[in-house]
Amino acid sequence: MADQTFNWAGLPTELKERIAQCCAYQPLEQGDYRQRLSRWFDRRRPRDTRREFGIYEIIDKLTDWASLLGVSHQVRAITLRLCFVYYGGLSLMASSCRSLASSLDRLGRYYQMMDDNGLPMDDRTKALADNYRNHPRIYPQLEQYATFRHGLRSIYLSMDFIAYMHFFKVSVGSFKQYLLPGSISYEIFEELPNLNQITFRLPRKPQQGWRDMPEQPGPPLFFPDFPCPRILHRLIYDCIAAVLTLYPLVEVNGFIDADEKDRYESLRAAAIQDREWSPDELAELYTECGGGVKLEEPVQPGSWLVEDGEEEQNESISRQAPESMAGQAHDEKPEDDFFPPKCRCAEQCSQVFYEKEKKRRIYRVTGGGYY
């Protein structure tokens, strides 16, 4: 019996998942991963909380059992499925558009490699992997080329007023003149096929107070002595209610009062009721049409590219237009009848924010957590 090996391959899949779960999430004793991570942070500069480039969202879950990912394709697939689903699943937190784009780009550089053919090896498979990367809902049959960003289950965002307005492409007043083409927006969620929960923390009072920054990428937001963050919050959560109807769990926190929360919930309920397609209907549509529609006439690859010099010049001018607008936004502020909104609420918003922040700090000091 001493020379016999354990028949791991003969175990049922459910038992293999249970063994991997006990190893990763219920170890008999804690290893030294946390100590090594703490020592690594101690060598960093103060207030430098950046992590090494990699998929530390997964490594932090597995700790000393991260080597399970290199045992075999089957064990790797079982372990990753546990990381994607259990204990909140694979989640991401971001405090700005830049940090969100950076994290998604980092996770998108690593393939899950759950199958033998999960890594592109030539130009053909690289093109297939790129198709799934950009359009995973249209090409679900290419799931073997999924990256770790495709495994995200939840995202938590806590941005400032300007960042949220850029993220949701707010077009009220003169803000549309500050939008830059190609910047990250809520449309990035379409590239995350397993995303089912999105949490937004509405902006708090800025650290500099209710004052605009000199070079902020947007119009002035705070009216002197009478700022109205209630209206600014509405610009944000109105977009959340309107454009994220396909996601089952969309949570918004940080409302000024209960009336604002009720208003958001009624807006979201109305938007879900009025939507043209449900998630199941869209999935069925993609399945039936294979990710596209049949064209009446054949189209040669590349025929949609601009060939005429005059059209190409016009396109170049149109691409430069937003840059000139952005430059004009800093030097010559466009006239705006909306920004900055003046507070005309029954109780001044800045005072409501002050009272709420005071309660939140007391709640934290007394050990109750966040308010």
mmCIF file of C-alpha atoms in Angstrom:
data_model
loop_
_atom_site.group_PDB
_atom_site.id
_atom_site.type_symbol
_atom_site.label_atom_id
_atom_site.label_comp_id
_atom_site.label_asym_id
_atom_site.label_seq_id
_atom_site.Cartn_x
_atom_site.Cartn_y
_atom_site.Cartn_z
ATOM 1 C CA MET A 1 0.000 0.000 0.000
ATOM 2 C CA ALA A 2 2.924 2.347 0.590
ATOM 3 C CA ASP A 3 3.805 2.559 -3.110
ATOM 4 C CA GLN A 4 0.242 3.315 -4.213
ATOM 5 C CA THR A 5 -0.880 6.845 -5.076
ATOM 6 C CA PHE A 6 -4.163 8.435 -4.154
ATOM 7 C CA ASN A 7 -6.722 8.180 -6.974
ATOM 8 C CA TRP A 8 -7.628 11.862 -7.184
ATOM 9 C CA ALA A 9 -8.974 11.524 -10.721
ATOM 10 C CA GLY A 10 -11.454 8.896 -9.569
ATOM 11 C CA LEU A 11 -13.169 11.174 -7.055
ATOM 12 C CA PRO A 12 -16.521 12.758 -7.929
ATOM 13 C CA THR A 13 -16.381 16.406 -8.947
ATOM 14 C CA GLU A 14 -18.510 17.458 -5.968
ATOM 15 C CA LEU A 15 -16.020 15.861 -3.561
ATOM 16 C CA LYS A 16 -13.100 17.546 -5.323
ATOM 17 C CA GLU A 17 -14.811 20.910 -4.928
ATOM 18 C CA ARG A 18 -15.391 20.207 -1.236
ATOM 19 C CA ILE A 19 -11.730 19.306 -0.697
ATOM 20 C CA ALA A 20 -10.526 22.438 -2.491
ATOM 21 C CA GLN A 21 -12.991 24.551 -0.513
ATOM 22 C CA CYS A 22 -11.767 23.153 2.811
ATOM 23 C CA CYS A 23 -8.150 23.748 1.825
ATOM 24 C CA ALA A 24 -8.645 27.351 0.744
ATOM 25 C CA TYR A 25 -11.370 28.592 3.078
ATOM 26 C CA GLN A 26 -11.260 26.289 6.117
ATOM 27 C CA PRO A 27 -7.574 25.504 6.755
ATOM 28 C CA LEU A 28 -6.611 23.723 9.954
ATOM 29 C CA GLU A 29 -4.069 26.427 10.740
ATOM 30 C CA GLN A 30 -3.207 29.807 9.319
ATOM 31 C CA GLY A 31 -0.020 30.027 7.287
ATOM 32 C CA ASP A 32 2.418 32.879 6.908
ATOM 33 C CA TYR A 33 0.806 34.564 3.888
ATOM 34 C CA ARG A 34 -0.636 37.414 5.968
ATOM 35 C CA GLN A 35 2.690 37.954 7.713
ATOM 36 C CA ARG A 36 4.569 38.045 4.418
ATOM 37 C CA LEU A 37 2.005 40.460 2.993
ATOM 38 C CA SER A 38 2.320 42.702 6.051
ATOM 39 C CA ARG A 39 6.110 42.735 5.760
ATOM 40 C CA TRP A 40 5.789 43.646 2.080
ATOM 41 C CA PHE A 41 3.575 46.610 2.954
ATOM 42 C CA ASP A 42 5.996 47.707 5.690
ATOM 43 C CA ARG A 43 8.711 48.137 3.078
ATOM 44 C CA ARG A 44 6.533 50.531 1.098
ATOM 45 C CA ARG A 45 6.442 54.253 1.533
ATOM 46 C CA PRO A 46 3.847 55.686 3.921
ATOM 47 C CA ARG A 47 0.369 55.982 2.384
ATOM 48 C CA ASP A 48 1.470 53.913 -0.618
ATOM 49 C CA THR A 49 -1.185 51.199 -0.774
ATOM 50 C CA ARG A 50 -0.506 50.013 -4.308
ATOM 51 C CA ARG A 51 -0.148 46.297 -4.849
ATOM 52 C CA GLU A 52 2.147 44.295 -7.063
ATOM 53 C CA PHE A 53 0.967 43.811 -10.634
ATOM 54 C CA GLY A 54 -1.078 40.617 -10.753
ATOM 55 C CA ILE A 55 -4.363 39.012 -9.739
ATOM 56 C CA TYR A 56 -4.032 39.621 -6.008
ATOM 57 C CA GLU A 57 -7.845 39.582 -5.686
ATOM 58 C CA ILE A 58 -7.579 35.803 -6.185
ATOM 59 C CA ILE A 59 -4.310 35.305 -4.314
ATOM 60 C CA ASP A 60 -5.690 37.085 -1.242
ATOM 61 C CA LYS A 61 -8.588 34.630 -1.175
ATOM 62 C CA LEU A 62 -6.380 31.538 -1.469
ATOM 63 C CA THR A 63 -3.486 32.811 0.708
ATOM 64 C CA ASP A 64 -1.077 29.876 1.249
ATOM 65 C CA TRP A 65 -3.134 27.647 -1.033
ATOM 66 C CA ALA A 66 -2.539 29.723 -4.167
ATOM 67 C CA SER A 67 -0.436 26.869 -5.549
ATOM 68 C CA LEU A 68 -3.695 24.998 -6.212
ATOM 69 C CA LEU A 69 -3.941 27.068 -9.388
ATOM 70 C CA GLY A 70 -0.930 25.246 -10.806
ATOM 71 C CA VAL A 71 -1.820 21.641 -9.995
ATOM 72 C CA SER A 72 -3.854 20.812 -13.106
ATOM 73 C CA HIS A 73 -6.485 22.322 -15.368
ATOM 74 C CA GLN A 74 -9.237 20.549 -13.436
ATOM 75 C CA VAL A 75 -8.026 21.644 -10.000
ATOM 76 C CA ARG A 76 -7.452 25.156 -11.337
ATOM 77 C CA ALA A 77 -10.997 25.278 -12.725
ATOM 78 C CA ILE A 78 -12.483 24.028 -9.440
ATOM 79 C CA THR A 79 -10.454 26.499 -7.385
ATOM 80 C CA LEU A 80 -11.278 29.474 -9.600
ATOM 81 C CA ARG A 81 -14.980 28.643 -9.598
ATOM 82 C CA LEU A 82 -14.883 28.689 -5.803
ATOM 83 C CA CYS A 83 -13.094 32.048 -5.819
ATOM 84 C CA PHE A 84 -15.571 33.487 -8.308
ATOM 85 C CA VAL A 85 -18.656 32.420 -6.339
ATOM 86 C CA TYR A 86 -17.984 31.889 -2.612
ATOM 87 C CA TYR A 87 -17.531 34.591 0.036
ATOM 88 C CA GLY A 88 -18.828 37.441 -2.072
ATOM 89 C CA GLY A 89 -17.239 36.224 -5.260
ATOM 90 C CA LEU A 90 -14.611 38.060 -7.254
ATOM 91 C CA SER A 91 -15.195 41.730 -6.491
ATOM 92 C CA LEU A 92 -13.538 45.017 -7.342
ATOM 93 C CA MET A 93 -13.430 48.384 -5.599
ATOM 94 C CA ALA A 94 -12.550 51.689 -7.263
ATOM 95 C CA SER A 95 -12.553 55.322 -6.178
ATOM 96 C CA SER A 96 -12.051 56.949 -9.581
ATOM 97 C CA CYS A 97 -12.458 56.291 -13.280
ATOM 98 C CA ARG A 98 -8.705 55.907 -13.627
ATOM 99 C CA SER A 99 -8.421 53.291 -10.875
ATOM 100 C CA LEU A 100 -11.366 51.340 -12.317
ATOM 101 C CA ALA A 101 -9.855 51.342 -15.813
ATOM 102 C CA SER A 102 -6.456 50.333 -14.422
ATOM 103 C CA SER A 103 -7.882 47.421 -12.410
ATOM 104 C CA LEU A 104 -9.966 46.124 -15.316
ATOM 105 C CA ASP A 105 -6.979 46.372 -17.636
ATOM 106 C CA ARG A 106 -4.824 44.489 -15.128
ATOM 107 C CA LEU A 107 -7.354 41.679 -14.686
ATOM 108 C CA GLY A 108 -7.840 41.552 -18.452
ATOM 109 C CA ARG A 109 -4.197 40.659 -19.030
ATOM 110 C CA TYR A 110 -4.457 37.254 -17.358
ATOM 111 C CA TYR A 111 -6.398 34.353 -18.866
ATOM 112 C CA GLN A 112 -8.314 32.016 -16.593
ATOM 113 C CA MET A 113 -6.962 28.953 -18.458
ATOM 114 C CA MET A 114 -9.546 26.536 -17.121
ATOM 115 C CA ASP A 115 -9.324 24.432 -20.295
ATOM 116 C CA ASP A 116 -6.446 22.997 -22.282
ATOM 117 C CA ASN A 117 -7.144 25.438 -25.125
ATOM 118 C CA GLY A 118 -7.734 28.465 -22.902
ATOM 119 C CA LEU A 119 -4.625 30.361 -24.017
ATOM 120 C CA PRO A 120 -4.316 31.886 -27.524
ATOM 121 C CA MET A 121 -1.253 30.537 -29.304
ATOM 122 C CA ASP A 122 -1.371 32.126 -32.777
ATOM 123 C CA ASP A 123 -2.949 34.991 -34.700
ATOM 124 C CA ARG A 124 -6.194 33.115 -35.268
ATOM 125 C CA THR A 125 -6.788 32.216 -31.630
ATOM 126 C CA LYS A 126 -5.609 35.688 -30.569
ATOM 127 C CA ALA A 127 -8.313 37.209 -32.786
ATOM 128 C CA LEU A 128 -10.895 34.893 -31.217
ATOM 129 C CA ALA A 129 -9.703 35.862 -27.741
ATOM 130 C CA ASP A 130 -9.976 39.552 -28.637
ATOM 131 C CA ASN A 131 -13.529 39.005 -29.864
ATOM 132 C CA TYR A 132 -14.524 37.454 -26.557
ATOM 133 C CA ARG A 133 -12.658 40.091 -24.579
ATOM 134 C CA ASN A 134 -14.603 42.951 -26.165
ATOM 135 C CA HIS A 135 -17.937 41.204 -26.818
ATOM 136 C CA PRO A 136 -18.381 38.298 -24.380
ATOM 137 C CA ARG A 137 -22.174 38.402 -24.574
ATOM 138 C CA ILE A 138 -22.137 38.114 -28.358
ATOM 139 C CA TYR A 139 -19.581 35.285 -28.491
ATOM 140 C CA PRO A 140 -20.339 33.050 -25.471
ATOM 141 C CA GLN A 141 -18.979 30.047 -27.379
ATOM 142 C CA LEU A 142 -15.476 31.536 -26.964
ATOM 143 C CA GLU A 143 -15.648 31.394 -23.176
ATOM 144 C CA GLN A 144 -12.441 29.345 -22.965
ATOM 145 C CA TYR A 145 -10.544 32.591 -23.677
ATOM 146 C CA ALA A 146 -12.035 34.373 -20.668
ATOM 147 C CA THR A 147 -9.756 36.564 -18.586
ATOM 148 C CA PHE A 148 -10.094 37.273 -14.887
ATOM 149 C CA ARG A 149 -12.029 40.451 -15.540
ATOM 150 C CA HIS A 150 -14.737 38.309 -17.129
ATOM 151 C CA GLY A 151 -15.063 36.504 -13.788
ATOM 152 C CA LEU A 152 -16.035 39.623 -11.840
ATOM 153 C CA ARG A 153 -19.269 39.205 -9.891
ATOM 154 C CA SER A 154 -19.521 42.545 -8.102
ATOM 155 C CA ILE A 155 -18.111 46.064 -8.341
ATOM 156 C CA TYR A 156 -18.114 48.755 -5.663
ATOM 157 C CA LEU A 157 -17.620 52.362 -6.804
ATOM 158 C CA SER A 158 -17.101 55.392 -4.586
ATOM 159 C CA MET A 159 -16.189 58.395 -6.739
ATOM 160 C CA ASP A 160 -16.471 62.151 -6.493
ATOM 161 C CA PHE A 161 -19.080 64.266 -8.266
ATOM 162 C CA ILE A 162 -17.025 65.007 -11.396
ATOM 163 C CA ALA A 163 -15.889 61.397 -11.853
ATOM 164 C CA TYR A 164 -19.424 60.020 -11.554
ATOM 165 C CA MET A 165 -20.739 62.553 -14.083
ATOM 166 C CA HIS A 166 -18.053 61.590 -16.582
ATOM 167 C CA PHE A 167 -18.678 57.898 -15.925
ATOM 168 C CA PHE A 168 -22.403 58.222 -16.676
ATOM 169 C CA LYS A 169 -21.949 60.757 -19.498
ATOM 170 C CA VAL A 170 -24.107 63.455 -17.943
ATOM 171 C CA SER A 171 -25.195 65.883 -20.662
ATOM 172 C CA VAL A 172 -27.061 68.433 -18.558
ATOM 173 C CA GLY A 173 -26.075 72.052 -19.083
ATOM 174 C CA SER A 174 -22.560 72.563 -20.382
ATOM 175 C CA PHE A 175 -21.187 69.335 -18.896
ATOM 176 C CA LYS A 176 -21.449 67.522 -22.234
ATOM 177 C CA GLN A 177 -18.704 69.793 -23.570
ATOM 178 C CA TYR A 178 -16.271 68.297 -21.074
ATOM 179 C CA LEU A 179 -16.882 64.663 -22.016
ATOM 180 C CA LEU A 180 -13.908 63.038 -23.731
ATOM 181 C CA PRO A 181 -14.473 60.297 -26.330
ATOM 182 C CA GLY A 182 -12.949 56.943 -25.497
ATOM 183 C CA SER A 183 -12.926 57.442 -21.729
ATOM 184 C CA ILE A 184 -14.287 54.689 -19.505
ATOM 185 C CA SER A 185 -18.005 54.805 -18.784
ATOM 186 C CA TYR A 186 -20.862 52.634 -17.555
ATOM 187 C CA GLU A 187 -20.800 50.868 -20.945
ATOM 188 C CA ILE A 188 -17.799 48.879 -19.715
ATOM 189 C CA PHE A 189 -20.225 46.743 -17.711
ATOM 190 C CA GLU A 190 -21.374 45.160 -20.989
ATOM 191 C CA GLU A 191 -17.935 43.546 -21.253
ATOM 192 C CA LEU A 192 -18.396 41.770 -17.906
ATOM 193 C CA PRO A 193 -20.784 38.863 -18.597
ATOM 194 C CA ASN A 194 -20.902 37.525 -15.014
ATOM 195 C CA LEU A 195 -21.400 40.865 -13.294
ATOM 196 C CA ASN A 196 -24.589 40.718 -11.238
ATOM 197 C CA GLN A 197 -24.090 43.247 -8.438
ATOM 198 C CA ILE A 198 -23.031 46.894 -8.651
ATOM 199 C CA THR A 199 -22.831 49.122 -5.596
ATOM 200 C CA PHE A 200 -22.465 52.889 -5.770
ATOM 201 C CA ARG A 201 -21.524 55.166 -2.900
ATOM 202 C CA LEU A 202 -22.802 58.656 -3.657
ATOM 203 C CA PRO A 203 -20.198 61.396 -3.128
ATOM 204 C CA ARG A 204 -19.666 62.875 0.298
ATOM 205 C CA LYS A 205 -18.535 66.398 1.070
ATOM 206 C CA PRO A 206 -15.189 67.034 -0.684
ATOM 207 C CA GLN A 207 -12.092 67.369 1.457
ATOM 208 C CA GLN A 208 -11.579 70.949 0.291
ATOM 209 C CA GLY A 209 -15.147 71.789 1.279
ATOM 210 C CA TRP A 210 -17.884 72.982 -1.030
ATOM 211 C CA ARG A 211 -15.395 74.619 -3.380
ATOM 212 C CA ASP A 212 -14.536 73.852 -6.989
ATOM 213 C CA MET A 213 -11.002 72.933 -7.971
ATOM 214 C CA PRO A 214 -9.213 75.357 -10.331
ATOM 215 C CA GLU A 215 -8.538 72.813 -13.107
ATOM 216 C CA GLN A 216 -11.389 70.357 -12.623
ATOM 217 C CA PRO A 217 -12.603 68.689 -15.862
ATOM 218 C CA GLY A 218 -16.080 70.122 -15.660
ATOM 219 C CA PRO A 219 -18.153 73.214 -14.962
ATOM 220 C CA PRO A 220 -18.379 74.746 -11.475
ATOM 221 C CA LEU A 221 -20.575 72.557 -9.287
ATOM 222 C CA PHE A 222 -20.929 74.409 -6.003
ATOM 223 C CA PHE A 223 -22.768 77.704 -5.759
ATOM 224 C CA PRO A 224 -20.952 80.063 -3.348
ATOM 225 C CA ASP A 225 -22.486 79.855 0.129
ATOM 226 C CA PHE A 226 -25.486 77.903 -1.237
ATOM 227 C CA PRO A 227 -24.244 74.604 -2.741
ATOM 228 C CA CYS A 228 -26.854 71.993 -3.620
ATOM 229 C CA PRO A 229 -25.393 68.460 -3.500
ATOM 230 C CA ARG A 230 -28.967 67.134 -3.594
ATOM 231 C CA ILE A 231 -29.316 68.169 -7.251
ATOM 232 C CA LEU A 232 -25.850 66.814 -8.043
ATOM 233 C CA HIS A 233 -26.791 63.495 -6.432
ATOM 234 C CA ARG A 234 -29.915 63.388 -8.560
ATOM 235 C CA LEU A 235 -27.903 63.859 -11.744
ATOM 236 C CA ILE A 236 -25.946 60.759 -10.787
ATOM 237 C CA TYR A 237 -28.599 58.375 -9.505
ATOM 238 C CA ASP A 238 -31.055 59.354 -12.253
ATOM 239 C CA CYS A 239 -28.524 57.940 -14.719
ATOM 240 C CA ILE A 240 -28.009 54.859 -12.556
ATOM 241 C CA ALA A 241 -31.737 54.150 -12.557
ATOM 242 C CA ALA A 242 -32.054 54.703 -16.313
ATOM 243 C CA VAL A 243 -29.070 52.852 -17.813
ATOM 244 C CA LEU A 244 -28.537 49.861 -15.482
ATOM 245 C CA THR A 245 -31.910 48.152 -15.755
ATOM 246 C CA LEU A 246 -30.404 44.884 -17.036
ATOM 247 C CA TYR A 247 -28.520 44.217 -13.804
ATOM 248 C CA PRO A 248 -30.514 42.534 -11.025
ATOM 249 C CA LEU A 249 -28.635 43.958 -8.037
ATOM 250 C CA VAL A 250 -27.875 47.669 -8.221
ATOM 251 C CA GLU A 251 -27.429 49.253 -4.813
ATOM 252 C CA VAL A 252 -26.967 52.954 -4.129
ATOM 253 C CA ASN A 253 -25.826 54.258 -0.738
ATOM 254 C CA GLY A 254 -25.133 57.674 0.698
ATOM 255 C CA PHE A 255 -28.417 59.463 0.042
ATOM 256 C CA ILE A 256 -28.986 62.774 1.788
ATOM 257 C CA ASP A 257 -32.237 61.559 3.321
ATOM 258 C CA ALA A 258 -34.888 58.866 2.996
ATOM 259 C CA ASP A 259 -36.879 60.908 0.464
ATOM 260 C CA GLU A 260 -34.013 60.754 -2.017
ATOM 261 C CA LYS A 261 -33.716 57.001 -1.556
ATOM 262 C CA ASP A 262 -37.439 56.541 -2.184
ATOM 263 C CA ARG A 263 -37.183 58.712 -5.285
ATOM 264 C CA TYR A 264 -34.357 56.580 -6.684
ATOM 265 C CA GLU A 265 -36.188 53.326 -6.011
ATOM 266 C CA SER A 266 -39.303 54.594 -7.781
ATOM 267 C CA LEU A 267 -37.215 55.743 -10.766
ATOM 268 C CA ARG A 268 -35.488 52.374 -11.033
ATOM 269 C CA ALA A 269 -38.770 50.460 -10.748
ATOM 270 C CA ALA A 270 -40.292 52.577 -13.522
ATOM 271 C CA ALA A 271 -37.214 52.145 -15.730
ATOM 272 C CA ILE A 272 -37.252 48.355 -15.285
ATOM 273 C CA GLN A 273 -40.938 48.239 -16.157
ATOM 274 C CA ASP A 274 -40.447 50.345 -19.304
ATOM 275 C CA ARG A 275 -37.339 48.598 -20.639
ATOM 276 C CA GLU A 276 -37.639 47.005 -24.062
ATOM 277 C CA TRP A 277 -35.576 43.897 -23.320
ATOM 278 C CA SER A 278 -35.063 41.799 -20.243
ATOM 279 C CA PRO A 279 -31.734 40.031 -19.567
ATOM 280 C CA ASP A 280 -33.250 36.650 -20.463
ATOM 281 C CA GLU A 281 -34.688 38.010 -23.711
ATOM 282 C CA LEU A 282 -31.350 39.489 -24.716
ATOM 283 C CA ALA A 283 -29.575 36.214 -23.963
ATOM 284 C CA GLU A 284 -32.136 34.356 -26.063
ATOM 285 C CA LEU A 285 -31.689 36.858 -28.891
ATOM 286 C CA TYR A 286 -27.915 36.398 -28.893
ATOM 287 C CA THR A 287 -28.371 32.626 -28.906
ATOM 288 C CA GLU A 288 -30.820 32.610 -31.804
ATOM 289 C CA CYS A 289 -28.909 34.977 -34.081
ATOM 290 C CA GLY A 290 -25.456 33.715 -33.148
ATOM 291 C CA GLY A 291 -24.328 37.157 -32.091
ATOM 292 C CA GLY A 292 -25.360 39.008 -35.257
ATOM 293 C CA VAL A 293 -27.885 39.446 -38.047
ATOM 294 C CA LYS A 294 -27.739 38.299 -41.637
ATOM 295 C CA LEU A 295 -26.984 41.079 -44.115
ATOM 296 C CA GLU A 296 -28.842 41.369 -47.404
ATOM 297 C CA GLU A 297 -25.634 42.101 -49.321
ATOM 298 C CA PRO A 298 -22.148 40.709 -48.659
ATOM 299 C CA VAL A 299 -19.706 43.143 -47.091
ATOM 300 C CA GLN A 300 -16.012 42.918 -47.833
ATOM 301 C CA PRO A 301 -13.770 43.047 -44.769
ATOM 302 C CA GLY A 302 -12.323 46.521 -44.355
ATOM 303 C CA SER A 303 -14.810 48.198 -46.705
ATOM 304 C CA TRP A 304 -16.113 50.330 -43.870
ATOM 305 C CA LEU A 305 -12.728 52.006 -43.410
ATOM 306 C CA VAL A 306 -12.339 55.592 -44.587
ATOM 307 C CA GLU A 307 -10.515 55.785 -47.907
ATOM 308 C CA ASP A 308 -11.358 59.231 -49.147
ATOM 309 C CA GLY A 309 -8.812 61.842 -48.065
ATOM 310 C CA GLU A 310 -11.403 64.529 -47.519
ATOM 311 C CA GLU A 311 -13.520 62.322 -45.253
ATOM 312 C CA GLU A 312 -10.425 61.303 -43.324
ATOM 313 C CA GLN A 313 -9.529 64.951 -42.815
ATOM 314 C CA ASN A 314 -13.038 65.728 -41.592
ATOM 315 C CA GLU A 315 -12.827 62.823 -39.176
ATOM 316 C CA SER A 316 -9.507 64.123 -37.871
ATOM 317 C CA ILE A 317 -11.053 67.537 -37.300
ATOM 318 C CA SER A 318 -13.976 65.978 -35.444
ATOM 319 C CA ARG A 319 -11.565 64.072 -33.204
ATOM 320 C CA GLN A 320 -9.715 67.259 -32.378
ATOM 321 C CA ALA A 321 -12.908 69.137 -31.555
ATOM 322 C CA PRO A 322 -13.320 67.719 -28.023
ATOM 323 C CA GLU A 323 -9.715 68.650 -27.231
ATOM 324 C CA SER A 324 -10.305 72.241 -28.270
ATOM 325 C CA MET A 325 -13.490 72.264 -26.204
ATOM 326 C CA ALA A 326 -11.588 70.964 -23.206
ATOM 327 C CA GLY A 327 -9.033 73.715 -23.669
ATOM 328 C CA GLN A 328 -11.787 76.273 -23.971
ATOM 329 C CA ALA A 329 -13.335 74.872 -20.801
ATOM 330 C CA HIS A 330 -10.279 75.850 -18.771
ATOM 331 C CA ASP A 331 -9.669 79.251 -20.345
ATOM 332 C CA GLU A 332 -13.092 80.462 -21.400
ATOM 333 C CA LYS A 333 -15.839 78.928 -19.331
ATOM 334 C CA PRO A 334 -18.919 78.272 -21.487
ATOM 335 C CA GLU A 335 -22.100 79.962 -20.456
ATOM 336 C CA ASP A 336 -24.340 77.696 -18.438
ATOM 337 C CA ASP A 337 -27.799 78.268 -17.022
ATOM 338 C CA PHE A 338 -27.676 75.099 -14.895
ATOM 339 C CA PHE A 339 -24.247 74.933 -13.242
ATOM 340 C CA PRO A 340 -23.620 75.636 -10.466
ATOM 341 C CA PRO A 341 -27.039 74.751 -9.002
ATOM 342 C CA LYS A 342 -28.141 76.972 -6.135
ATOM 343 C CA CYS A 343 -29.671 75.338 -3.085
ATOM 344 C CA ARG A 344 -33.340 76.224 -2.674
ATOM 345 C CA CYS A 345 -34.244 73.303 -0.416
ATOM 346 C CA ALA A 346 -36.287 73.778 2.744
ATOM 347 C CA GLU A 347 -33.176 72.912 4.759
ATOM 348 C CA GLN A 348 -29.840 73.851 3.267
ATOM 349 C CA CYS A 349 -28.065 70.799 1.843
ATOM 350 C CA SER A 350 -24.673 71.702 3.241
ATOM 351 C CA GLN A 351 -26.132 71.726 6.753
ATOM 352 C CA VAL A 352 -27.788 68.336 6.165
ATOM 353 C CA PHE A 353 -24.450 66.949 5.009
ATOM 354 C CA TYR A 354 -22.762 68.359 8.103
ATOM 355 C CA GLU A 355 -25.245 66.711 10.458
ATOM 356 C CA LYS A 356 -25.009 63.398 8.639
ATOM 357 C CA GLU A 357 -21.206 63.437 8.666
ATOM 358 C CA LYS A 358 -21.278 64.237 12.371
ATOM 359 C CA LYS A 359 -23.494 61.220 13.070
ATOM 360 C CA ARG A 360 -21.278 59.010 10.921
ATOM 361 C CA ARG A 361 -18.169 59.986 12.867
ATOM 362 C CA ILE A 362 -19.895 59.375 16.199
ATOM 363 C CA TYR A 363 -21.069 56.000 14.918
ATOM 364 C CA ARG A 364 -17.504 55.057 13.986
ATOM 365 C CA VAL A 365 -16.010 56.234 17.284
ATOM 366 C CA THR A 366 -18.537 54.231 19.298
ATOM 367 C CA GLY A 367 -17.656 51.078 17.382
ATOM 368 C CA GLY A 368 -20.793 50.844 15.286
ATOM 369 C CA GLY A 369 -18.975 51.009 11.968
ATOM 370 C CA TYR A 370 -19.874 53.278 9.085
ATOM 371 C CA TYR A 371 -23.015 55.340 9.089
#
